[in-house]
Amino acid sequence: MGLLQFDKLPINPLVGADRKTFDAITRGHAIDKPYLGKYRLTRMIGALLATLKPIQDRRYRNRLEQQELEFPPVFILGHWRSGTTFVHNVLAKDSHFGYNTTYQTVFPHLMMWGQPLFKPMMKWLMPDKRPTDNMELSPELPQEEEFALSNMMPYTYYNFWYLPRAMREYCDKYLLFDQITEEEKQVFKETFIKLIKISLWNTGGTQFLSKNPPHTGRVSALLEMFPDAKFIYLMRNPYTVFESTRSFFNNTIRPLKLQEADPAYLEENILEVYTKLYRKYEAEKSLIPHRNLYEIRFEDFEADPYERTGEIYRKLDLPGFESAQDRIKEYLEKKKGYTKNKYVYEQRTLDLVRENWGYAFKDWGYEL
C-alpha cells in the first residue's frame, strides 16, 4: 500500500514535464480555484526536477540518438477498457520486448540518470492498485506511453486529464491527428522515437511493445514512421467498454484535473470519441499489410490467452515465443484467480450504447 491515496494526490503527473512542455500545455487554459494549489505545487516541483533534464539529454545524444531500431514496434490498439493492458502484460513477459514503464510515464526525463534515487521514492508514495479495476501498479510494470509523451511535448491527447474542458479539441488534433499541423506531427514523431530508444535501453529489449489506446487513431502516422510495424487490435463488448470507460474516466480524472468538468460532458465525449476512434481505425487499417495485423475480440483472447498469444506470434511472425512461453504460462496461472469488475447495466446505459454504438455490435458479432 503506497503512502498516497490515488484520489488524494497533491500533484499530478505533469510533475515530470519539462518547463517548456508544462507551460505550453497549461497556457491559455483556466485553472479553477480549487485546483490552484495542485497546479502551483506540480509546477514548482516540476521546475526543480526539470533542471536535471540536460543530464539525460546529453547521455541520449551520446549513447542512443544515432542507434537504429533493430525491429519495427508492435502496437496493441483498441479503445480504453478493451483488454489492452492484459495483452500488454502477457506479451511483456517475453524479454525480447522492451516497453515504457510506469516510472517512465511520470519521469521520462529522469531515465538515463536518477532512477536509483527517484524510483524507490515513487514506489513508496504511489498506490499499489489501479482505482478502477485493482490491477497491480508498480514503477517497473509496463505502461501505456501517452502519459510519458505528454510530459515530453504538448501535442498529446492526454492533456485532457488535466484540462477536461478541451477534450474535444484534443481529440481532433492529437488523438485522430485530423487537425494537427505538420510541425506538431514532426515533433510527435521525433519525441516518440526518443521515447522508444530510451525504453529499449531501460528494459533491455530489442523490439518495442506499445500499449496505447490513442495510437488507435494514428495508424497512418505510425506507418509513416514504421512501414513494417505490427498491430494487434482488440475489440470488446460495447456495453462493458462504455460502463468501464465511464467508471475509469470519472475515477481517474478526479486527482489529475486542474479544472472542473461536468460528468454529463464526459459521458457525451466518451460516446463521441468511441465512434471517432472506431471510424478512424476502420478507415486506416487497410494501410496495414495483412501479414502485420491481428484482430481479435477480447472475450476470445481471454477464453484461451495462451493459445491466442501463440497465434499472435505466428500471425505477426514475431520471434521468441518458445523461449518466453514458460514465463507467459506462469503469468497466466497467477492471473487465474483475478476477479474482474462485474457491471450491472441500467436501462439508460443499454439504450445509450445501442443508440450510439450499434454499428460495433453488428461489425463484431455482439448481441444487442
mmCIF file of C-alpha atoms in Angstrom:
data_model
loop_
_atom_site.group_PDB
_atom_site.id
_atom_site.type_symbol
_atom_site.label_atom_id
_atom_site.label_comp_id
_atom_site.label_asym_id
_atom_site.label_seq_id
_atom_site.Cartn_x
_atom_site.Cartn_y
_atom_site.Cartn_z
ATOM 1 C CA MET A 1 0.000 0.000 0.000
ATOM 2 C CA GLY A 2 1.533 3.311 -1.074
ATOM 3 C CA LEU A 3 1.698 6.289 1.231
ATOM 4 C CA LEU A 4 -0.602 8.342 -1.017
ATOM 5 C CA GLN A 5 -4.168 7.540 -1.982
ATOM 6 C CA PHE A 6 -4.896 7.882 -5.687
ATOM 7 C CA ASP A 7 -7.920 10.127 -5.224
ATOM 8 C CA LYS A 8 -5.998 12.483 -2.902
ATOM 9 C CA LEU A 9 -2.801 13.088 -4.863
ATOM 10 C CA PRO A 10 -1.378 16.547 -4.049
ATOM 11 C CA ILE A 11 0.246 16.791 -7.501
ATOM 12 C CA ASN A 12 -0.495 15.293 -10.917
ATOM 13 C CA PRO A 13 1.729 13.514 -13.488
ATOM 14 C CA LEU A 14 2.745 16.821 -15.100
ATOM 15 C CA VAL A 15 5.283 16.980 -12.277
ATOM 16 C CA GLY A 16 7.572 15.071 -14.655
ATOM 17 C CA ALA A 17 7.195 17.500 -17.564
ATOM 18 C CA ASP A 18 9.950 19.856 -18.604
ATOM 19 C CA ARG A 19 9.142 23.529 -18.031
ATOM 20 C CA LYS A 20 8.538 24.322 -21.711
ATOM 21 C CA THR A 21 6.042 21.471 -22.086
ATOM 22 C CA PHE A 22 4.239 22.256 -18.826
ATOM 23 C CA ASP A 23 3.770 25.892 -19.781
ATOM 24 C CA ALA A 24 2.697 25.073 -23.347
ATOM 25 C CA ILE A 25 0.010 22.653 -22.093
ATOM 26 C CA THR A 26 -1.455 24.987 -19.475
ATOM 27 C CA ARG A 27 -1.042 28.317 -21.290
ATOM 28 C CA GLY A 28 -4.370 29.899 -22.213
ATOM 29 C CA HIS A 29 -6.430 27.488 -20.108
ATOM 30 C CA ALA A 30 -8.275 28.425 -16.948
ATOM 31 C CA ILE A 31 -7.116 26.691 -13.771
ATOM 32 C CA ASP A 32 -10.141 26.521 -11.496
ATOM 33 C CA LYS A 33 -9.749 27.861 -7.973
ATOM 34 C CA PRO A 34 -9.981 24.506 -6.106
ATOM 35 C CA TYR A 35 -7.004 23.221 -8.116
ATOM 36 C CA LEU A 36 -4.668 26.208 -7.926
ATOM 37 C CA GLY A 37 -2.740 24.609 -5.063
ATOM 38 C CA LYS A 38 -2.201 21.404 -7.033
ATOM 39 C CA TYR A 39 -1.216 23.404 -10.119
ATOM 40 C CA ARG A 40 1.333 25.501 -8.229
ATOM 41 C CA LEU A 41 2.851 22.579 -6.325
ATOM 42 C CA THR A 42 3.091 20.467 -9.503
ATOM 43 C CA ARG A 43 4.693 23.337 -11.387
ATOM 44 C CA MET A 44 7.161 24.132 -8.577
ATOM 45 C CA ILE A 45 8.365 20.539 -8.096
ATOM 46 C CA GLY A 46 8.425 20.006 -11.858
ATOM 47 C CA ALA A 47 10.592 23.081 -12.335
ATOM 48 C CA LEU A 48 13.118 21.727 -9.833
ATOM 49 C CA LEU A 49 13.209 18.295 -11.471
ATOM 50 C CA ALA A 50 13.477 19.862 -14.936
ATOM 51 C CA THR A 51 16.903 21.227 -14.014
ATOM 52 C CA LEU A 52 18.136 17.611 -14.270
ATOM 53 C CA LYS A 53 16.810 17.115 -17.814
ATOM 54 C CA PRO A 54 20.042 18.290 -19.545
ATOM 55 C CA ILE A 55 21.894 15.355 -17.979
ATOM 56 C CA GLN A 56 19.673 12.866 -19.785
ATOM 57 C CA ASP A 57 19.680 14.919 -22.986
ATOM 58 C CA ARG A 58 23.481 14.687 -23.147
ATOM 59 C CA ARG A 59 23.504 10.972 -22.420
ATOM 60 C CA TYR A 60 20.815 10.341 -25.008
ATOM 61 C CA ARG A 61 22.737 12.243 -27.697
ATOM 62 C CA ASN A 62 25.958 10.413 -26.878
ATOM 63 C CA ARG A 63 24.592 6.875 -26.473
ATOM 64 C CA LEU A 64 21.261 6.365 -28.226
ATOM 65 C CA GLU A 65 20.313 9.077 -30.696
ATOM 66 C CA GLN A 66 22.181 7.610 -33.665
ATOM 67 C CA GLN A 67 21.280 3.989 -32.970
ATOM 68 C CA GLU A 68 18.938 2.316 -35.461
ATOM 69 C CA LEU A 69 15.962 0.261 -34.288
ATOM 70 C CA GLU A 70 16.584 -3.431 -34.938
ATOM 71 C CA PHE A 71 12.881 -4.364 -35.201
ATOM 72 C CA PRO A 72 9.718 -2.405 -36.024
ATOM 73 C CA PRO A 73 7.476 -1.817 -32.986
ATOM 74 C CA VAL A 74 4.439 -3.893 -32.077
ATOM 75 C CA PHE A 75 1.377 -1.739 -31.353
ATOM 76 C CA ILE A 76 -1.506 -3.018 -29.209
ATOM 77 C CA LEU A 77 -4.543 -0.974 -30.227
ATOM 78 C CA GLY A 78 -8.119 -0.682 -29.047
ATOM 79 C CA HIS A 79 -10.402 1.653 -27.146
ATOM 80 C CA TRP A 80 -9.788 2.111 -23.431
ATOM 81 C CA ARG A 81 -11.047 -0.821 -21.344
ATOM 82 C CA SER A 82 -10.856 -3.236 -24.264
ATOM 83 C CA GLY A 83 -8.361 -5.576 -22.595
ATOM 84 C CA THR A 84 -5.214 -3.957 -23.966
ATOM 85 C CA THR A 85 -3.498 -3.902 -20.551
ATOM 86 C CA PHE A 86 -3.883 -7.654 -20.104
ATOM 87 C CA VAL A 87 -2.489 -8.436 -23.558
ATOM 88 C CA HIS A 88 0.358 -5.976 -22.963
ATOM 89 C CA ASN A 89 1.290 -7.632 -19.666
ATOM 90 C CA VAL A 90 1.209 -11.110 -21.229
ATOM 91 C CA LEU A 91 3.488 -10.206 -24.133
ATOM 92 C CA ALA A 92 5.816 -8.203 -21.890
ATOM 93 C CA LYS A 93 6.825 -11.472 -20.207
ATOM 94 C CA ASP A 94 8.913 -12.041 -23.328
ATOM 95 C CA SER A 95 12.274 -10.377 -22.609
ATOM 96 C CA HIS A 96 12.682 -9.767 -26.337
ATOM 97 C CA PHE A 97 10.236 -6.900 -25.935
ATOM 98 C CA GLY A 98 11.011 -3.535 -24.405
ATOM 99 C CA TYR A 99 8.349 -1.180 -23.159
ATOM 100 C CA ASN A 100 7.568 2.056 -21.422
ATOM 101 C CA THR A 101 7.394 1.604 -17.631
ATOM 102 C CA THR A 102 5.097 3.286 -15.122
ATOM 103 C CA TYR A 103 8.095 5.197 -13.738
ATOM 104 C CA GLN A 104 8.893 6.420 -17.247
ATOM 105 C CA THR A 105 5.370 7.750 -17.765
ATOM 106 C CA VAL A 106 5.848 10.189 -14.899
ATOM 107 C CA PHE A 107 9.592 10.859 -15.155
ATOM 108 C CA PRO A 108 10.596 10.423 -18.815
ATOM 109 C CA HIS A 109 13.458 12.916 -18.371
ATOM 110 C CA LEU A 110 14.928 11.016 -15.411
ATOM 111 C CA MET A 111 15.507 7.651 -17.082
ATOM 112 C CA MET A 112 19.190 7.615 -18.020
ATOM 113 C CA TRP A 113 20.049 9.343 -14.775
ATOM 114 C CA GLY A 114 18.223 9.424 -11.450
ATOM 115 C CA GLN A 115 16.297 6.145 -11.335
ATOM 116 C CA PRO A 116 18.137 4.738 -8.287
ATOM 117 C CA LEU A 117 17.045 7.826 -6.353
ATOM 118 C CA PHE A 118 13.571 8.582 -7.678
ATOM 119 C CA LYS A 119 12.143 5.137 -8.420
ATOM 120 C CA PRO A 120 12.194 3.877 -4.778
ATOM 121 C CA MET A 121 10.637 7.174 -3.729
ATOM 122 C CA MET A 122 7.877 6.755 -6.313
ATOM 123 C CA LYS A 123 7.232 3.177 -5.204
ATOM 124 C CA TRP A 124 6.977 4.298 -1.587
ATOM 125 C CA LEU A 125 4.475 7.052 -2.416
ATOM 126 C CA MET A 126 2.287 5.627 -5.179
ATOM 127 C CA PRO A 127 -0.815 3.424 -4.687
ATOM 128 C CA ASP A 128 -0.237 -0.253 -5.458
ATOM 129 C CA LYS A 129 -3.584 -0.810 -7.240
ATOM 130 C CA ARG A 130 -5.414 0.951 -10.032
ATOM 131 C CA PRO A 131 -8.571 2.544 -8.621
ATOM 132 C CA THR A 132 -10.920 1.233 -11.301
ATOM 133 C CA ASP A 133 -10.042 -2.460 -11.546
ATOM 134 C CA ASN A 134 -7.482 -3.327 -8.842
ATOM 135 C CA MET A 135 -4.803 -4.115 -11.419
ATOM 136 C CA GLU A 136 -1.327 -4.008 -9.860
ATOM 137 C CA LEU A 137 0.643 -0.762 -10.014
ATOM 138 C CA SER A 138 4.418 -0.592 -9.708
ATOM 139 C CA PRO A 139 7.122 1.687 -11.164
ATOM 140 C CA GLU A 140 8.669 -1.202 -13.143
ATOM 141 C CA LEU A 141 5.493 -2.543 -14.760
ATOM 142 C CA PRO A 142 4.626 -1.939 -18.436
ATOM 143 C CA GLN A 143 2.501 1.136 -19.007
ATOM 144 C CA GLU A 144 0.983 2.987 -21.958
ATOM 145 C CA GLU A 145 3.279 5.697 -23.219
ATOM 146 C CA GLU A 146 0.824 8.576 -23.729
ATOM 147 C CA PHE A 147 1.440 9.940 -20.224
ATOM 148 C CA ALA A 148 5.192 9.912 -20.874
ATOM 149 C CA LEU A 149 4.702 11.636 -24.206
ATOM 150 C CA SER A 150 2.548 14.305 -22.544
ATOM 151 C CA ASN A 151 5.485 15.112 -20.254
ATOM 152 C CA MET A 152 7.858 15.387 -23.211
ATOM 153 C CA MET A 153 5.788 17.582 -25.585
ATOM 154 C CA PRO A 154 2.419 19.378 -25.604
ATOM 155 C CA TYR A 155 0.879 17.518 -28.558
ATOM 156 C CA THR A 156 -0.870 14.545 -26.936
ATOM 157 C CA TYR A 157 -4.444 13.552 -26.219
ATOM 158 C CA TYR A 158 -3.825 13.006 -22.520
ATOM 159 C CA ASN A 159 -3.744 16.725 -21.897
ATOM 160 C CA PHE A 160 -7.479 16.263 -21.360
ATOM 161 C CA TRP A 161 -6.834 14.593 -17.991
ATOM 162 C CA TYR A 162 -5.645 17.961 -16.727
ATOM 163 C CA LEU A 163 -7.845 20.221 -18.842
ATOM 164 C CA PRO A 164 -11.037 18.249 -19.487
ATOM 165 C CA ARG A 165 -12.995 21.143 -20.962
ATOM 166 C CA ALA A 166 -10.679 20.983 -24.002
ATOM 167 C CA MET A 167 -11.336 17.263 -24.506
ATOM 168 C CA ARG A 168 -12.943 17.632 -27.950
ATOM 169 C CA GLU A 169 -10.186 19.909 -29.215
ATOM 170 C CA TYR A 170 -7.542 17.413 -28.109
ATOM 171 C CA CYS A 171 -9.477 14.582 -29.743
ATOM 172 C CA ASP A 172 -9.481 16.104 -33.220
ATOM 173 C CA LYS A 173 -5.922 17.427 -33.026
ATOM 174 C CA TYR A 174 -3.917 14.910 -31.045
ATOM 175 C CA LEU A 175 -5.945 11.687 -30.887
ATOM 176 C CA LEU A 176 -7.015 11.486 -34.534
ATOM 177 C CA PHE A 177 -4.365 13.839 -35.960
ATOM 178 C CA ASP A 178 -7.096 15.365 -38.157
ATOM 179 C CA GLN A 179 -6.249 18.952 -37.222
ATOM 180 C CA ILE A 180 -2.624 18.560 -36.194
ATOM 181 C CA THR A 181 -0.102 20.740 -38.017
ATOM 182 C CA GLU A 182 2.821 19.211 -39.877
ATOM 183 C CA GLU A 183 5.201 20.888 -37.442
ATOM 184 C CA GLU A 184 3.372 19.384 -34.467
ATOM 185 C CA LYS A 185 3.315 15.959 -36.111
ATOM 186 C CA GLN A 186 7.056 16.130 -36.712
ATOM 187 C CA VAL A 187 7.670 16.945 -33.044
ATOM 188 C CA PHE A 188 5.452 13.998 -32.119
ATOM 189 C CA LYS A 189 7.469 11.636 -34.329
ATOM 190 C CA GLU A 190 10.852 12.793 -33.037
ATOM 191 C CA THR A 191 9.711 12.636 -29.422
ATOM 192 C CA PHE A 192 8.199 9.194 -29.849
ATOM 193 C CA ILE A 193 11.403 7.819 -31.398
ATOM 194 C CA LYS A 194 13.339 9.166 -28.432
ATOM 195 C CA LEU A 195 10.923 7.520 -26.001
ATOM 196 C CA ILE A 196 11.209 4.191 -27.813
ATOM 197 C CA LYS A 197 15.004 4.185 -27.768
ATOM 198 C CA ILE A 198 15.153 5.054 -24.076
ATOM 199 C CA SER A 199 12.502 2.412 -23.300
ATOM 200 C CA LEU A 200 14.520 -0.300 -25.055
ATOM 201 C CA TRP A 201 17.695 0.815 -23.326
ATOM 202 C CA ASN A 202 15.941 0.800 -19.957
ATOM 203 C CA THR A 203 14.279 -2.624 -20.239
ATOM 204 C CA GLY A 204 16.979 -4.365 -22.276
ATOM 205 C CA GLY A 205 14.521 -5.308 -25.021
ATOM 206 C CA THR A 206 15.176 -5.313 -28.749
ATOM 207 C CA GLN A 207 11.624 -4.704 -30.071
ATOM 208 C CA PHE A 208 9.341 -2.011 -28.673
ATOM 209 C CA LEU A 209 5.963 -3.222 -27.396
ATOM 210 C CA SER A 210 3.404 -0.440 -27.261
ATOM 211 C CA LYS A 211 0.045 -0.447 -25.494
ATOM 212 C CA ASN A 212 -1.522 2.930 -26.056
ATOM 213 C CA PRO A 213 -5.218 3.378 -26.902
ATOM 214 C CA PRO A 214 -4.644 6.818 -28.503
ATOM 215 C CA HIS A 215 -2.479 5.177 -31.174
ATOM 216 C CA THR A 216 -5.674 3.551 -32.487
ATOM 217 C CA GLY A 217 -6.435 6.869 -34.193
ATOM 218 C CA ARG A 218 -2.905 7.348 -35.580
ATOM 219 C CA VAL A 219 -2.325 4.273 -37.735
ATOM 220 C CA SER A 220 -1.313 6.226 -40.841
ATOM 221 C CA ALA A 221 1.165 8.369 -38.875
ATOM 222 C CA LEU A 222 2.665 5.291 -37.223
ATOM 223 C CA LEU A 223 3.085 3.639 -40.622
ATOM 224 C CA GLU A 224 4.860 6.748 -41.900
ATOM 225 C CA MET A 225 7.365 6.161 -39.112
ATOM 226 C CA PHE A 226 7.440 2.349 -39.192
ATOM 227 C CA PRO A 227 6.155 0.912 -42.511
ATOM 228 C CA ASP A 228 6.601 -2.687 -41.308
ATOM 229 C CA ALA A 229 5.136 -2.176 -37.810
ATOM 230 C CA LYS A 230 2.985 -4.947 -36.336
ATOM 231 C CA PHE A 231 -0.511 -4.231 -34.999
ATOM 232 C CA ILE A 232 -2.785 -6.096 -32.575
ATOM 233 C CA TYR A 233 -6.324 -4.696 -32.422
ATOM 234 C CA LEU A 234 -8.724 -5.619 -29.636
ATOM 235 C CA MET A 235 -12.494 -5.210 -29.634
ATOM 236 C CA ARG A 236 -14.702 -5.810 -26.578
ATOM 237 C CA ASN A 237 -18.430 -5.919 -25.866
ATOM 238 C CA PRO A 238 -19.538 -2.269 -26.213
ATOM 239 C CA TYR A 239 -21.733 -2.418 -23.096
ATOM 240 C CA THR A 240 -18.711 -3.384 -20.993
ATOM 241 C CA VAL A 241 -16.457 -0.850 -22.700
ATOM 242 C CA PHE A 242 -18.876 2.022 -22.072
ATOM 243 C CA GLU A 243 -19.593 1.206 -18.434
ATOM 244 C CA SER A 244 -15.942 0.519 -17.676
ATOM 245 C CA THR A 245 -14.672 3.602 -19.534
ATOM 246 C CA ARG A 246 -17.167 5.871 -17.785
ATOM 247 C CA SER A 247 -16.041 4.498 -14.408
ATOM 248 C CA PHE A 248 -12.362 4.694 -15.391
ATOM 249 C CA PHE A 249 -12.539 8.279 -16.662
ATOM 250 C CA ASN A 250 -14.603 9.567 -13.733
ATOM 251 C CA ASN A 251 -12.342 7.917 -11.147
ATOM 252 C CA THR A 252 -9.035 8.719 -12.815
ATOM 253 C CA ILE A 253 -9.729 12.313 -13.743
ATOM 254 C CA ARG A 254 -10.558 13.442 -10.206
ATOM 255 C CA PRO A 255 -6.984 13.535 -8.831
ATOM 256 C CA LEU A 256 -5.461 14.721 -12.129
ATOM 257 C CA LYS A 257 -7.691 17.571 -13.340
ATOM 258 C CA LEU A 258 -6.954 21.257 -12.939
ATOM 259 C CA GLN A 259 -10.440 22.393 -13.914
ATOM 260 C CA GLU A 260 -13.985 21.189 -13.411
ATOM 261 C CA ALA A 261 -15.867 19.162 -15.990
ATOM 262 C CA ASP A 262 -19.493 18.130 -15.882
ATOM 263 C CA PRO A 263 -19.908 14.313 -15.715
ATOM 264 C CA ALA A 264 -22.559 14.627 -18.425
ATOM 265 C CA TYR A 265 -19.981 16.322 -20.661
ATOM 266 C CA LEU A 266 -17.503 13.493 -20.038
ATOM 267 C CA GLU A 267 -20.177 10.949 -20.890
ATOM 268 C CA GLU A 268 -21.002 12.734 -24.145
ATOM 269 C CA ASN A 269 -17.319 12.736 -25.041
ATOM 270 C CA ILE A 270 -16.933 9.027 -24.307
ATOM 271 C CA LEU A 271 -19.778 8.286 -26.703
ATOM 272 C CA GLU A 272 -18.406 10.612 -29.375
ATOM 273 C CA VAL A 273 -14.735 9.654 -29.072
ATOM 274 C CA TYR A 274 -15.502 5.934 -29.304
ATOM 275 C CA THR A 275 -17.219 6.462 -32.652
ATOM 276 C CA LYS A 276 -14.497 8.763 -33.981
ATOM 277 C CA LEU A 277 -11.741 6.360 -32.898
ATOM 278 C CA TYR A 278 -13.583 3.336 -34.286
ATOM 279 C CA ARG A 279 -14.220 5.017 -37.644
ATOM 280 C CA LYS A 280 -10.653 6.316 -37.935
ATOM 281 C CA TYR A 281 -9.188 2.883 -37.299
ATOM 282 C CA GLU A 282 -11.567 1.220 -39.741
ATOM 283 C CA ALA A 283 -10.652 3.807 -42.391
ATOM 284 C CA GLU A 284 -6.897 3.368 -41.941
ATOM 285 C CA LYS A 285 -6.417 -0.308 -41.150
ATOM 286 C CA SER A 286 -6.325 -1.175 -44.865
ATOM 287 C CA LEU A 287 -2.969 0.638 -44.939
ATOM 288 C CA ILE A 288 -1.503 -2.117 -42.760
ATOM 289 C CA PRO A 289 -0.127 -5.100 -44.717
ATOM 290 C CA HIS A 290 -2.319 -8.129 -43.981
ATOM 291 C CA ARG A 291 0.595 -10.073 -42.519
ATOM 292 C CA ASN A 292 1.150 -7.307 -39.941
ATOM 293 C CA LEU A 293 -2.356 -7.091 -38.444
ATOM 294 C CA TYR A 294 -4.026 -9.366 -35.890
ATOM 295 C CA GLU A 295 -7.587 -8.516 -34.833
ATOM 296 C CA ILE A 296 -9.465 -10.308 -32.059
ATOM 297 C CA ARG A 297 -12.361 -9.874 -29.663
ATOM 298 C CA PHE A 298 -11.050 -9.642 -26.112
ATOM 299 C CA GLU A 299 -13.555 -12.232 -24.958
ATOM 300 C CA ASP A 300 -11.957 -14.726 -27.373
ATOM 301 C CA PHE A 301 -8.454 -13.856 -26.186
ATOM 302 C CA GLU A 302 -9.485 -14.146 -22.552
ATOM 303 C CA ALA A 303 -11.081 -17.567 -23.092
ATOM 304 C CA ASP A 304 -7.703 -19.095 -24.030
ATOM 305 C CA PRO A 305 -4.959 -16.473 -23.632
ATOM 306 C CA TYR A 306 -2.054 -18.872 -24.020
ATOM 307 C CA GLU A 307 -3.252 -20.285 -27.346
ATOM 308 C CA ARG A 308 -4.223 -16.830 -28.620
ATOM 309 C CA THR A 309 -0.816 -15.467 -27.655
ATOM 310 C CA GLY A 310 0.783 -18.195 -29.752
ATOM 311 C CA GLU A 311 -1.482 -17.169 -32.635
ATOM 312 C CA ILE A 312 -0.268 -13.580 -32.325
ATOM 313 C CA TYR A 313 3.349 -14.696 -32.590
ATOM 314 C CA ARG A 314 2.613 -16.898 -35.596
ATOM 315 C CA LYS A 315 0.408 -14.423 -37.471
ATOM 316 C CA LEU A 316 2.766 -11.488 -36.981
ATOM 317 C CA ASP A 317 5.920 -13.592 -37.398
ATOM 318 C CA LEU A 318 7.306 -12.471 -34.035
ATOM 319 C CA PRO A 319 10.440 -14.156 -32.700
ATOM 320 C CA GLY A 320 10.928 -15.747 -29.301
ATOM 321 C CA PHE A 321 7.697 -17.495 -28.327
ATOM 322 C CA GLU A 322 9.462 -20.755 -27.486
ATOM 323 C CA SER A 323 11.894 -19.087 -25.101
ATOM 324 C CA ALA A 324 9.152 -16.964 -23.477
ATOM 325 C CA GLN A 325 6.321 -19.491 -23.223
ATOM 326 C CA ASP A 326 7.180 -20.704 -19.702
ATOM 327 C CA ARG A 327 7.131 -17.156 -18.319
ATOM 328 C CA ILE A 328 3.881 -16.465 -20.155
ATOM 329 C CA LYS A 329 2.305 -19.630 -18.729
ATOM 330 C CA GLU A 330 3.459 -18.739 -15.223
ATOM 331 C CA TYR A 331 1.956 -15.256 -15.500
ATOM 332 C CA LEU A 332 -1.356 -16.609 -16.803
ATOM 333 C CA GLU A 333 -1.529 -19.139 -13.978
ATOM 334 C CA LYS A 334 -1.149 -16.353 -11.434
ATOM 335 C CA LYS A 335 -3.957 -14.392 -13.088
ATOM 336 C CA LYS A 336 -6.484 -17.223 -12.931
ATOM 337 C CA GLY A 337 -7.716 -16.057 -9.547
ATOM 338 C CA TYR A 338 -8.073 -12.412 -10.583
ATOM 339 C CA THR A 339 -11.614 -11.113 -10.021
ATOM 340 C CA LYS A 340 -12.809 -8.652 -12.633
ATOM 341 C CA ASN A 341 -15.303 -5.904 -12.036
ATOM 342 C CA LYS A 342 -18.890 -7.010 -12.553
ATOM 343 C CA TYR A 343 -21.226 -4.451 -14.046
ATOM 344 C CA VAL A 344 -24.989 -4.155 -13.733
ATOM 345 C CA TYR A 345 -26.285 -2.161 -16.661
ATOM 346 C CA GLU A 346 -29.109 0.319 -16.135
ATOM 347 C CA GLN A 347 -31.687 0.608 -18.884
ATOM 348 C CA ARG A 348 -30.435 4.104 -19.706
ATOM 349 C CA THR A 349 -26.931 2.699 -20.264
ATOM 350 C CA LEU A 350 -28.229 -0.049 -22.539
ATOM 351 C CA ASP A 351 -30.196 2.493 -24.566
ATOM 352 C CA LEU A 352 -27.246 4.902 -24.861
ATOM 353 C CA VAL A 353 -24.878 2.221 -26.079
ATOM 354 C CA ARG A 354 -27.352 0.718 -28.543
ATOM 355 C CA GLU A 355 -28.253 4.130 -29.930
ATOM 356 C CA ASN A 356 -24.693 5.401 -30.319
ATOM 357 C CA TRP A 357 -22.588 2.274 -30.901
ATOM 358 C CA GLY A 358 -24.984 -0.119 -32.590
ATOM 359 C CA TYR A 359 -22.643 -0.465 -35.575
ATOM 360 C CA ALA A 360 -19.960 -2.039 -33.367
ATOM 361 C CA PHE A 361 -22.328 -4.819 -32.261
ATOM 362 C CA LYS A 362 -23.057 -5.623 -35.893
ATOM 363 C CA ASP A 363 -19.468 -5.382 -37.143
ATOM 364 C CA TRP A 364 -18.014 -7.633 -34.424
ATOM 365 C CA GLY A 365 -20.890 -10.041 -33.865
ATOM 366 C CA TYR A 366 -22.001 -8.957 -30.409
ATOM 367 C CA GLU A 367 -25.625 -9.411 -29.403
ATOM 368 C CA LEU A 368 -27.749 -6.354 -28.728
#
